[in-house]
DNA sequence: GTGAAAGCGCTAACAC
DNA sequence: GTGTTAGCGCTTTCAC
């Protein structure tokens, strides 16, 4: 029972046919070789009995194809990326490709090293998700002739499929303006933007969407309405505290850029009497299921993993991986009140 | 620049040495072969210039080792499993093994198929996490002579590393009894258990821990204190509603089995005036970061991914993968109040 | 100190 | 309809 790995030669011997025939039967090319159904059946039966399993290092070497498709992500332990992994696997399997996911911890060196390792296993495609140096990765992949694309964060040397941050921010801002019933766009009667990092791809798009919408509605926007205080929750907490103090209370609307700053905001809100919270409309760019359970209503922008992945595989299917176009995918607006 | 994959033969030719020498230099066995440092350096330089990358299908075939270690998990998109993946990768890389994680969606057929595929790539080790049929997987692995172990859910044909549900439930129950200041163990003045599935490994252990602790403290336990209503949040919501009605209010303490039932409970609690919540001590077996932001304090049991994985790799390191011992790892108790 | 040669398990072109 | 053969890129034993 133990350790009886068998090869096509074992089967050839037992069936009285040749290794070539066995190979053809076992990999499904036997009709093309016009092998007798009888022979095929016979061989298959023996293979089953021996629990034969092809050695893909050998077949891959011979065919110079591995059947592998890989994706690198920054980390596994994250709602967005783990949901990308899940969707990636499904799409890959639909195409008879074997998915491999590896995380690179936002470490440029590990990123490069991981990609090289993956290439050494002769992966056929690579999805580069949220990479710190997408163009470095592109260079390596190109040298090895491996099709690849960027996800979530764009690069300039391969096609990219990313969230439409501009559009998402517009929608969220519009909703908030209307829900908060903003009239004057001044003092507490205005919408405020909190969190994110200046000159970072995602934040940039979101800021543009926010500003664009506010300016559209009121003709102008004040610099005091923006506090791009970083992604750290402590910094966000300090920022909302300061804003609260300055305004003498919460504003009528708050656009929080990402769930991490949201944590900081929530920590501050916990210190306020709950009726104050009802005077502010809260929005968060990024979704987390926990947010449905907060003590106040919250609008969230949820990235569309399904559509991102679908677009990416569409590019694979079309063999369309050579340009450097950026495809933007619309996220969706979710309200915590819908889920409760 | 494009597609210039090179082989050791290219390098051999350019360097005027033989493929064997190049191979030895490039895979680090060259001191053993007593190759001149000069030659080695020369060869290395050429390899770098060509951006040579070993073909692991070829080297793996020859050595009949792949350098791969795989783990199957039910799903990626889950706090516990994604954190297992993260830790798995780290430990694997520390050992110069290349980690592969694949999800099997709690589908027995996909589980078996995925394992077979992984084996066809000649993986050297397999971690079987939360499998529906761990023993099926063991059979297949044994036939292929591949070392493997079970994680999270135990099997009978390989070593298993699982959470100590009994211990965790004991600790959580003890904390809750004391925090709730239970006196009579009757009516509202008692601790109640909610959620989980009868005859399931994890629930069994937790029920035993709960009962054991209550009986220890009060000499007995009533069957009405247990409602093993499943993992569905709607069922849990119905269960807590019924309990509330029966008792004429919340009990002094509630042990909720898993985060999904917790969601249901929270939905119900939202309908209550907040001061009622202060009269009950809440505990949840399983941890989720969102729970720190609920409007009431919550004790949680957090599985120790780090220790689980460490134990698993310890078994690998010791080559100790042949028994079927079950190793239980203590989880830890976390309070939402510690994090705020 | 290094080259030559065999072979890992499989596939595919070419026989017949 | 099926056997034979060469070879994918690499490692390793045996020469010398």
XYZ file of C-alpha atoms (C1' of nucleotides) in Angstrom:
712
model
C 0.000 0.000 0.000
C 2.787 2.414 0.803
C 4.991 4.205 -1.668
C 4.200 2.541 -4.911
C 4.552 5.433 -7.294
C 4.277 3.986 -10.763
C 5.398 5.230 -14.155
C 4.123 4.726 -17.666
C 6.773 2.036 -18.037
C 5.226 -0.046 -15.290
C 1.899 0.224 -17.037
C 3.432 -0.483 -20.431
C 4.934 -3.675 -19.126
C 1.768 -4.845 -17.404
C -0.395 -4.089 -20.416
C 2.034 -5.434 -22.983
C 2.063 -2.159 -24.885
C 4.636 0.576 -25.251
C 5.266 3.622 -23.138
C 4.218 5.880 -26.008
C 0.830 4.243 -26.223
C 0.340 4.400 -22.489
C 1.273 8.065 -22.473
C -1.208 8.841 -25.226
C -4.001 6.978 -23.465
C -3.318 8.601 -20.139
C -3.108 12.153 -21.389
C -6.116 11.993 -23.637
C -4.400 12.266 -27.014
C -5.227 8.672 -27.920
C -8.150 9.274 -30.258
C -5.831 11.447 -32.265
C -3.383 8.560 -32.395
C -6.236 6.214 -33.322
C -5.526 3.786 -30.581
C -8.076 1.013 -30.202
C -10.695 1.722 -27.603
C -9.965 -1.728 -26.266
C -6.311 -1.026 -25.679
C -7.122 2.310 -24.164
C -9.604 0.838 -21.749
C -7.221 -1.903 -20.764
C -4.435 0.555 -20.075
C -6.712 2.877 -18.172
C -7.822 0.028 -15.969
C -4.286 -0.891 -15.045
C -3.438 2.746 -14.399
C -6.382 3.028 -12.045
C -5.394 -0.110 -10.226
C -1.882 1.194 -9.718
C -3.297 4.613 -8.809
C -1.044 6.116 -11.413
C -0.546 9.856 -11.228
C 1.352 11.684 -13.946
C 4.634 13.303 -13.011
C 4.193 16.863 -14.103
C 7.818 17.732 -13.678
C 8.525 15.264 -16.430
C 5.603 16.043 -18.701
C 6.066 19.743 -18.153
C 9.726 19.518 -19.010
C 9.002 17.665 -22.192
C 6.145 19.921 -23.284
C 7.820 23.010 -21.915
C 4.548 23.937 -20.316
C 3.758 23.628 -16.645
C 0.022 24.254 -16.473
C 0.689 26.742 -13.680
C -0.666 30.239 -13.282
C 0.604 32.314 -10.384
C -0.482 35.417 -8.549
C 1.550 37.432 -6.091
C -0.252 39.468 -3.454
C 1.091 41.653 -0.638
C -0.466 39.590 2.165
C -2.967 36.783 2.600
C -4.456 38.030 5.821
C -6.599 40.787 4.361
C -10.195 40.855 3.175
C -9.492 42.229 -0.240
C -6.501 40.103 -1.164
C -7.881 36.881 0.227
C -11.019 37.441 -1.723
C -8.862 38.039 -4.813
C -7.132 34.706 -4.154
C -10.429 32.926 -3.907
C -11.689 34.360 -7.163
C -8.344 33.817 -8.873
C -8.436 30.116 -8.065
C -11.918 29.719 -9.441
C -11.147 31.402 -12.741
C -7.866 29.544 -13.114
C -9.465 26.162 -12.571
C -12.188 26.952 -15.073
C -9.376 27.197 -17.590
C -7.601 24.037 -16.489
C -4.738 26.016 -15.107
C -3.333 25.289 -11.683
C -3.339 28.368 -9.481
C -0.480 29.293 -7.179
C -0.756 32.266 -4.847
C 2.231 33.679 -3.003
C 2.500 36.703 -0.748
C 5.405 39.108 -0.833
C 4.774 41.257 2.248
C 5.143 44.539 0.340
C 8.871 43.835 0.344
C 10.426 44.759 -3.002
C 13.252 42.249 -2.577
C 10.941 39.403 -1.655
C 8.738 40.429 -4.529
C 11.521 39.991 -7.042
C 12.805 36.821 -5.453
C 9.364 35.242 -5.355
C 8.742 36.045 -8.975
C 12.047 34.476 -9.952
C 11.187 31.351 -8.019
C 7.787 31.150 -9.639
C 9.389 31.546 -13.039
C 11.826 28.757 -12.263
C 8.819 26.480 -11.909
C 7.932 27.551 -15.440
C 4.637 29.259 -14.625
C 2.774 30.252 -17.754
C 1.098 33.401 -16.471
C 1.597 35.804 -13.599
C -0.827 38.216 -11.976
C 0.994 40.956 -10.131
C -1.310 42.274 -7.441
C -0.625 45.358 -5.354
C 3.078 45.198 -6.133
C 5.554 47.749 -4.861
C 7.592 47.539 -8.080
C 5.326 46.283 -10.848
C 7.704 47.420 -13.567
C 10.629 45.501 -12.090
C 8.495 42.400 -12.147
C 7.507 43.118 -15.733
C 11.125 43.266 -16.800
C 11.853 39.874 -15.334
C 8.741 38.307 -16.777
C 9.423 39.696 -20.203
C 12.934 38.326 -20.174
C 11.445 34.918 -19.510
C 8.685 35.392 -22.042
C 5.930 35.022 -19.470
C 2.592 36.785 -19.936
C 1.626 38.880 -16.965
C -0.520 41.784 -15.858
C -0.914 44.127 -12.918
C -3.867 44.126 -10.589
C -5.032 46.700 -8.074
C -1.948 48.862 -8.561
C -0.979 49.762 -12.131
C 2.387 49.551 -13.859
C 3.673 50.933 -17.129
C 5.088 47.803 -18.744
C 2.075 45.497 -18.762
C -1.688 45.832 -18.855
C -3.245 46.830 -15.551
C -6.663 46.165 -14.107
C -7.476 48.471 -11.228
C -10.373 49.836 -9.271
C -11.934 53.025 -10.564
C -11.050 55.130 -7.545
C -12.215 58.335 -9.169
C -15.649 56.985 -9.941
C -16.037 55.312 -6.557
C -15.087 58.489 -4.732
C -17.511 60.502 -6.833
C -20.383 58.191 -6.023
C -19.573 58.064 -2.335
C -19.237 61.843 -2.191
C -22.510 62.386 -4.015
C -24.335 60.038 -1.644
C -22.815 61.711 1.378
C -23.624 65.224 0.195
C -27.224 64.271 -0.269
C -27.547 62.184 2.873
C -25.883 64.861 4.999
C -27.993 67.498 3.318
C -25.063 69.880 2.938
C -26.149 73.470 2.137
C -23.347 75.906 2.615
C -20.174 73.834 2.272
C -18.682 75.752 5.177
C -17.800 74.961 8.791
C -19.782 72.058 10.170
C -22.119 72.258 7.201
C -19.592 70.651 4.869
C -18.109 67.319 3.867
C -14.597 66.410 5.073
C -12.048 63.967 3.650
C -9.830 62.032 6.039
C -6.922 59.645 5.543
C -4.684 58.285 2.786
C -1.292 59.193 1.442
C -0.457 62.054 -0.873
C 0.819 60.965 -4.305
C -0.237 57.399 -3.929
C -2.205 55.972 -6.815
C -5.381 55.057 -4.945
C -5.517 58.169 -2.771
C -4.929 60.386 -5.778
C -7.919 59.006 -7.624
C -10.113 59.273 -4.582
C -9.119 62.840 -3.856
C -9.850 63.802 -7.423
C -13.272 62.186 -7.229
C -14.050 63.905 -3.943
C -12.921 67.353 -5.026
C -14.530 67.068 -8.404
C -17.916 66.275 -6.885
C -17.781 68.951 -4.210
C -16.681 71.590 -6.686
C -19.432 70.516 -9.057
C -21.997 71.000 -6.341
C -20.728 74.180 -4.718
C -18.344 75.808 -7.178
C -15.348 75.484 -4.895
C -13.673 73.505 -2.141
C -11.536 74.637 0.788
C -8.186 73.063 1.578
C -9.346 72.637 5.176
C -11.833 70.038 3.975
C -8.964 67.638 3.211
C -6.798 65.937 5.776
C -4.650 63.360 4.000
C -3.231 62.190 7.300
C -1.922 58.759 6.279
C -3.376 55.289 6.714
C -2.511 54.859 10.352
C -5.492 54.612 12.653
C -3.851 56.645 15.422
C -3.150 59.495 13.054
C -6.736 59.356 11.884
C -7.963 59.460 15.448
C -5.867 62.546 16.129
C -7.117 64.123 12.919
C -10.796 63.674 13.707
C -10.233 64.913 17.248
C -8.657 68.058 15.918
C -11.418 68.565 13.406
C -14.063 68.069 16.083
C -12.433 70.645 18.258
C -12.022 73.151 15.483
C -15.605 72.854 14.305
C -17.061 72.618 17.773
C -18.624 69.261 16.939
C -18.807 66.715 14.168
C -19.260 67.944 10.614
C -22.401 66.962 8.744
C -20.463 64.513 6.589
C -17.193 62.595 6.697
C -15.412 60.724 3.876
C -12.941 58.315 5.431
C -10.275 56.936 3.138
C -9.875 53.249 3.982
C -10.794 50.989 6.863
C -7.671 51.607 8.889
C -8.365 55.314 9.389
C -11.946 54.236 10.042
C -10.746 52.332 13.078
C -9.207 55.479 14.476
C -12.338 57.455 13.821
C -14.478 54.835 15.522
C -12.257 54.887 18.573
C -12.821 58.609 18.843
C -16.541 58.333 18.229
C -16.814 55.893 21.107
C -15.969 58.804 23.404
C -18.898 60.879 22.180
C -22.535 60.689 23.305
C -24.308 58.564 20.735
C -26.795 61.234 19.732
C -23.983 63.341 18.315
C -23.261 60.596 15.808
C -26.706 60.879 14.283
C -25.831 64.360 13.065
C -23.073 63.145 10.750
C -23.202 61.019 7.602
C -20.227 58.646 7.526
C -18.646 57.118 4.451
C -15.660 54.868 4.071
C -13.734 54.061 0.930
C -13.247 50.320 1.378
C -15.461 47.723 2.777
C -15.261 45.487 5.798
C -18.032 43.273 7.107
C -17.478 44.397 10.682
C -18.624 47.850 9.751
C -22.210 46.650 9.458
C -22.169 46.235 13.211
C -21.060 49.664 14.235
C -23.472 51.729 16.259
C -24.049 54.227 13.448
C -24.897 53.941 9.745
C -22.022 53.851 7.311
C -21.727 53.989 3.542
C -18.894 51.924 2.109
C -17.225 51.487 -1.246
C -16.601 47.850 -1.973
C -14.069 46.830 -4.581
C -15.411 44.484 -7.183
C -13.042 41.509 -6.982
C -15.186 39.478 -9.297
C -15.109 42.053 -12.068
C -11.398 42.780 -11.576
C -10.545 39.121 -11.949
C -12.913 38.624 -14.824
C -11.304 41.440 -16.767
C -7.857 40.044 -16.021
C -8.746 36.590 -17.306
C -10.465 38.125 -20.282
C -7.094 39.595 -21.227
C -5.531 36.162 -20.880
C -8.254 34.562 -22.950
C -7.738 37.095 -25.703
C -3.957 36.740 -25.530
C -4.006 40.473 -25.032
C -1.193 40.919 -22.525
C 1.240 43.071 -24.429
C 0.105 46.648 -24.129
C 0.145 48.775 -21.029
C -3.435 49.923 -20.994
C -5.100 50.566 -17.660
C -8.572 49.102 -17.258
C -10.646 50.640 -14.518
C -13.344 48.631 -12.808
C -16.230 50.263 -11.003
C -16.583 49.400 -7.327
C -19.984 49.389 -5.658
C -21.617 51.382 -2.901
C -22.764 49.426 0.142
C -24.695 50.683 3.121
C -24.367 49.101 6.532
C -28.104 49.536 6.852
C -28.784 47.198 3.922
C -27.132 44.295 5.680
C -28.535 44.573 9.181
C 15.652 41.845 -24.213
C 12.636 39.642 -24.802
C 12.457 35.908 -24.379
C 16.057 34.932 -23.978
C 15.702 32.054 -21.575
C 19.111 30.465 -21.335
C 20.253 27.014 -20.264
C 23.409 25.689 -18.689
C 24.523 24.709 -22.188
C 24.503 28.313 -23.327
C 26.641 29.192 -20.362
C 28.903 26.197 -20.886
C 29.568 27.255 -24.424
C 30.225 30.889 -23.543
C 32.513 29.977 -20.680
C 34.297 27.189 -22.499
C 33.489 24.703 -19.783
C 31.105 21.784 -19.606
C 27.476 21.671 -18.605
C 28.333 19.599 -15.558
C 30.680 22.242 -14.275
C 28.198 25.017 -14.895
C 25.517 23.065 -13.103
C 27.742 22.547 -10.078
C 28.670 26.202 -9.920
C 25.114 27.401 -10.274
C 23.614 25.120 -7.688
C 26.263 25.618 -5.078
C 27.839 22.133 -5.104
C 31.027 23.410 -6.682
C 33.255 23.493 -3.606
C 32.418 19.851 -3.164
C 33.548 19.236 -6.733
C 36.673 21.293 -6.056
C 36.114 23.566 -8.982
C 38.528 26.498 -9.177
C 37.175 29.681 -7.675
C 38.234 31.374 -10.887
C 36.142 29.145 -13.079
C 33.226 29.474 -10.742
C 33.387 33.232 -10.725
C 33.666 33.349 -14.469
C 30.658 31.120 -14.925
C 28.624 33.015 -12.373
C 29.333 36.255 -14.164
C 28.086 34.919 -17.466
C 25.004 33.469 -15.810
C 24.210 36.842 -14.302
C 24.647 38.572 -17.591
C 22.262 36.163 -19.278
C 19.905 36.418 -16.300
C 19.971 32.680 -16.072
C 17.246 31.104 -13.979
C 17.291 27.389 -13.269
C 14.499 25.271 -14.718
C 13.089 23.503 -11.716
C 11.016 21.129 -13.774
C 14.278 19.759 -15.093
C 16.296 19.843 -11.898
C 13.368 18.522 -9.916
C 12.891 15.680 -12.330
C 16.511 14.718 -12.129
C 16.735 14.975 -8.356
C 13.216 13.672 -7.841
C 12.633 16.496 -5.445
C 10.591 19.568 -6.172
C 11.309 21.868 -3.250
C 7.569 22.365 -2.875
C 5.485 22.204 0.267
C 1.735 22.557 -0.070
C -1.171 23.324 2.190
C -4.844 22.884 1.415
C -7.368 25.048 3.242
C -11.162 25.252 2.943
C -11.224 28.889 1.823
C -8.870 31.838 1.526
C -11.380 34.485 2.431
C -11.444 33.865 6.154
C -9.478 35.386 8.992
C -8.262 32.150 10.453
C -7.256 30.385 7.269
C -5.668 33.405 5.657
C -3.640 33.930 8.760
C -2.629 30.263 8.592
C -1.508 30.810 4.993
C 0.565 33.768 5.993
C 2.305 31.886 8.758
C 2.706 28.781 6.619
C 4.574 30.750 3.983
C 6.930 32.241 6.494
C 7.860 28.922 8.059
C 8.218 27.245 4.688
C 10.560 29.896 3.376
C 12.675 29.701 6.501
C 13.309 26.112 5.465
C 14.003 26.872 1.825
C 10.823 25.199 0.774
C 8.481 26.845 -1.677
C 4.983 27.161 -0.269
C 1.841 26.501 -2.286
C -1.577 27.130 -0.802
C -4.753 25.904 -2.444
C -8.340 26.121 -1.296
C -10.824 23.279 -1.662
C -14.104 24.946 -0.689
C -15.058 22.196 1.784
C -15.852 20.070 -1.232
C -14.675 16.484 -0.715
C -14.276 15.872 -4.442
C -12.299 19.040 -5.013
C -10.245 18.170 -1.978
C -9.159 14.854 -3.439
C -8.628 16.262 -6.894
C -6.541 19.142 -5.617
C -4.358 16.829 -3.589
C -3.772 14.624 -6.618
C -2.800 17.634 -8.669
C -0.426 18.838 -5.998
C 1.119 15.390 -5.827
C 1.572 15.379 -9.589
C 3.808 18.399 -9.137
C 5.846 16.233 -6.774
C 5.262 18.254 -3.625
C 7.394 17.002 -0.763
C 5.028 17.763 2.104
C 1.342 18.466 2.503
C -0.527 20.218 5.298
C -4.174 19.255 5.328
C -6.094 22.062 7.002
C -9.763 21.869 7.957
C -10.352 19.010 5.550
C -13.703 17.292 5.170
C -12.038 13.915 4.581
C -8.572 13.993 6.118
C -8.240 10.221 6.037
C -8.988 10.045 2.324
C -6.233 12.525 1.747
C -3.904 10.508 3.948
C -4.480 7.399 1.874
C -3.537 9.180 -1.316
C -0.480 10.811 0.208
C 0.741 7.562 1.669
C 0.441 5.826 -1.642
C 2.677 8.505 -3.092
C 5.026 8.423 -0.144
C 4.425 12.055 0.742
C 4.706 13.236 4.345
C 1.642 15.067 5.530
C -0.281 16.111 8.609
C -3.684 17.456 9.570
C -4.286 20.916 10.909
C -7.281 22.406 12.680
C -9.383 19.269 12.148
C -7.846 15.940 13.145
C -7.651 12.683 11.203
C -6.722 9.165 12.195
C -4.073 8.336 9.620
C -1.565 11.128 10.155
C -0.458 13.373 12.991
C -2.851 16.205 13.736
C -2.252 19.632 15.210
C -5.450 21.219 16.454
C -6.694 23.903 18.775
C -7.353 22.870 22.350
C -11.057 23.552 22.256
C -11.638 22.048 25.672
C -9.070 24.230 27.355
C -10.168 27.371 25.510
C -13.788 26.819 26.437
C -12.828 26.223 30.061
C -10.916 29.474 30.245
C -13.612 31.478 28.526
C -16.271 29.969 30.781
C -14.267 30.678 33.917
C -13.757 34.292 32.905
C -17.409 34.718 32.090
C -18.588 33.162 35.359
C -16.442 35.534 37.304
C -17.130 38.608 35.209
C -20.870 37.974 35.242
C -20.728 37.238 38.923
C -23.006 34.233 38.620
C -24.429 33.091 41.984
C -27.295 30.709 41.553
C -26.791 29.184 38.111
C -30.530 29.478 37.507
C -32.774 31.596 35.304
C -31.145 34.880 34.316
C -28.468 34.302 36.923
C -26.683 31.703 34.814
C -24.339 31.295 31.867
C -25.761 30.176 28.508
C -24.073 28.459 25.552
C -25.198 29.355 22.047
C -24.312 28.009 18.595
C -22.312 25.230 16.979
C -23.145 21.803 15.645
C -23.697 18.651 17.672
C -21.095 15.922 17.082
C -18.673 18.162 15.322
C -15.110 18.025 16.563
C -14.708 21.662 17.573
C -18.153 22.081 19.099
C -17.754 18.852 21.070
C -14.588 20.052 22.728
C -16.080 23.429 23.524
C -19.234 21.963 24.995
C -17.172 19.685 27.198
C -15.096 22.614 28.404
C -18.172 24.695 29.104
C -20.072 21.971 30.964
C -17.026 20.853 32.877
C -16.398 24.338 34.204
C -20.007 25.080 35.115
C -20.412 21.725 36.842
C -17.173 22.293 38.689
C -18.450 25.599 40.007
C -22.061 24.704 40.768
C -22.244 20.935 40.926
C -24.622 20.646 37.997
C -25.774 22.132 34.713
C -29.221 22.310 33.143
C -29.875 21.258 29.582
C -31.656 24.571 29.022
C -28.315 26.324 29.353
C -27.207 24.847 26.021
C -28.593 25.785 22.641
C -26.443 24.160 19.972
C -28.401 25.886 17.261
C -25.928 25.623 14.380
C -23.461 28.132 12.934
C -25.971 30.168 10.978
C -26.366 33.735 12.187
C -30.124 33.801 11.615
C -30.598 30.715 13.730
C -28.496 32.275 16.435
C -30.570 35.424 16.294
C -33.752 33.402 16.715
C -32.170 31.476 19.568
C -31.148 34.536 21.552
C -34.566 36.098 20.944
C -36.258 33.042 22.358
C -33.924 32.946 25.335
C -34.515 36.632 26.016
C -38.241 36.097 25.968
C -38.113 33.030 28.174
C -35.906 34.670 30.773
C -37.617 38.030 30.602
C -34.343 39.695 29.678
C -30.740 38.888 28.921
C -28.946 36.347 31.095
C -25.975 37.468 33.146
C -23.571 35.681 30.813
C -23.512 34.348 27.262
C -20.990 31.976 25.637
C -21.319 32.316 21.868
C -19.774 29.558 19.802
C -18.089 31.238 16.838
C -18.277 34.580 15.111
C -21.108 33.716 12.778
C -23.614 33.136 15.587
C -22.154 36.275 17.136
C -23.394 38.239 14.139
C -26.914 37.029 14.780
C -26.672 37.881 18.442
C -25.413 41.366 17.661
C -28.280 41.949 15.288
C -30.687 41.142 18.069
C -28.815 43.217 20.606
C -29.116 46.236 18.336
C -32.841 46.155 19.006
C -32.349 46.460 22.760
C -31.756 49.625 24.803
C -28.038 49.844 25.365
C -28.237 49.769 29.138
C -29.603 46.238 29.027
C -26.365 45.111 27.446
C -24.328 46.203 30.424
C -26.062 43.547 32.494
C -24.630 40.656 30.491
C -21.068 39.402 30.064
C -20.489 38.311 26.467
C -17.941 35.772 25.288
C -17.238 34.425 21.841
C -15.230 31.363 20.922
C -13.282 32.724 17.950
C -11.816 36.053 17.346
C -12.490 38.775 14.850
C -10.965 42.232 14.874
C -14.304 43.900 14.206
C -15.520 42.750 17.565
C -13.334 45.337 19.280
C -15.655 47.958 17.885
C -18.955 46.652 19.122
C -20.841 48.804 21.543
C -20.351 46.367 24.429
C -17.354 44.529 25.923
C -16.632 41.071 24.580
C -14.256 38.303 25.570
C -12.899 36.267 22.686
C -10.915 33.103 22.241
C -8.279 33.549 19.594
C -6.706 30.525 17.946
C -2.962 30.517 18.052
C -1.988 30.226 14.388
C 1.628 30.835 15.176
C 1.840 27.963 17.662
C -0.207 25.639 15.466
C 2.123 26.198 12.562
C 5.215 25.990 14.702
C 4.179 22.614 16.024
C 3.419 21.401 12.520
C 6.822 22.401 11.219
C 8.455 20.962 14.289
C 7.030 17.605 13.227
C 8.486 18.095 9.779
C 11.849 19.072 11.189
C 11.925 15.952 13.313
C 10.748 13.777 10.444
C 8.026 12.735 12.810
C 5.080 12.440 10.448
C 4.170 8.795 10.753
C 2.015 8.405 13.845
C -1.486 9.659 14.301
C -1.065 11.548 17.525
C -3.198 14.613 18.120
C -1.372 17.660 19.393
C -3.534 20.266 21.044
C -2.496 23.902 21.048
C -3.799 26.370 23.589
C -5.634 29.371 22.184
C -5.608 32.688 24.019
C -8.216 34.863 25.653
C -8.638 38.359 24.253
C -10.825 41.137 25.549
C -12.229 43.791 23.253
C -11.468 46.267 25.998
C -7.732 45.601 25.771
C -7.583 46.803 22.206
C -9.653 49.938 22.293
C 39.865 20.215 -11.256
C 36.830 19.106 -15.041
C 34.517 16.580 -19.084
C 31.547 12.815 -20.778
C 27.606 10.314 -20.462
C 23.559 8.340 -18.560
C 19.095 9.008 -17.133
C 14.942 11.300 -14.237
C 9.480 10.391 -16.669
C 7.291 11.951 -20.170
C 5.811 13.390 -25.204
C 5.763 13.588 -30.139
C 7.651 12.841 -34.574
C 8.492 9.190 -37.327
C 8.430 4.692 -38.453
C 5.960 0.453 -40.154
C -3.066 1.131 -34.684
C 1.178 0.972 -32.158
C 6.326 0.637 -31.262
C 10.753 3.122 -31.400
C 13.456 6.911 -30.603
C 15.151 11.326 -29.445
C 15.341 14.758 -26.279
C 13.186 18.510 -22.774
C 17.270 20.777 -18.896
C 19.345 19.289 -15.308
C 22.396 16.347 -11.851
C 25.732 13.048 -10.706
C 28.790 9.129 -11.188
C 32.737 7.824 -13.260
C 36.654 8.798 -15.784
C 41.110 10.921 -16.314
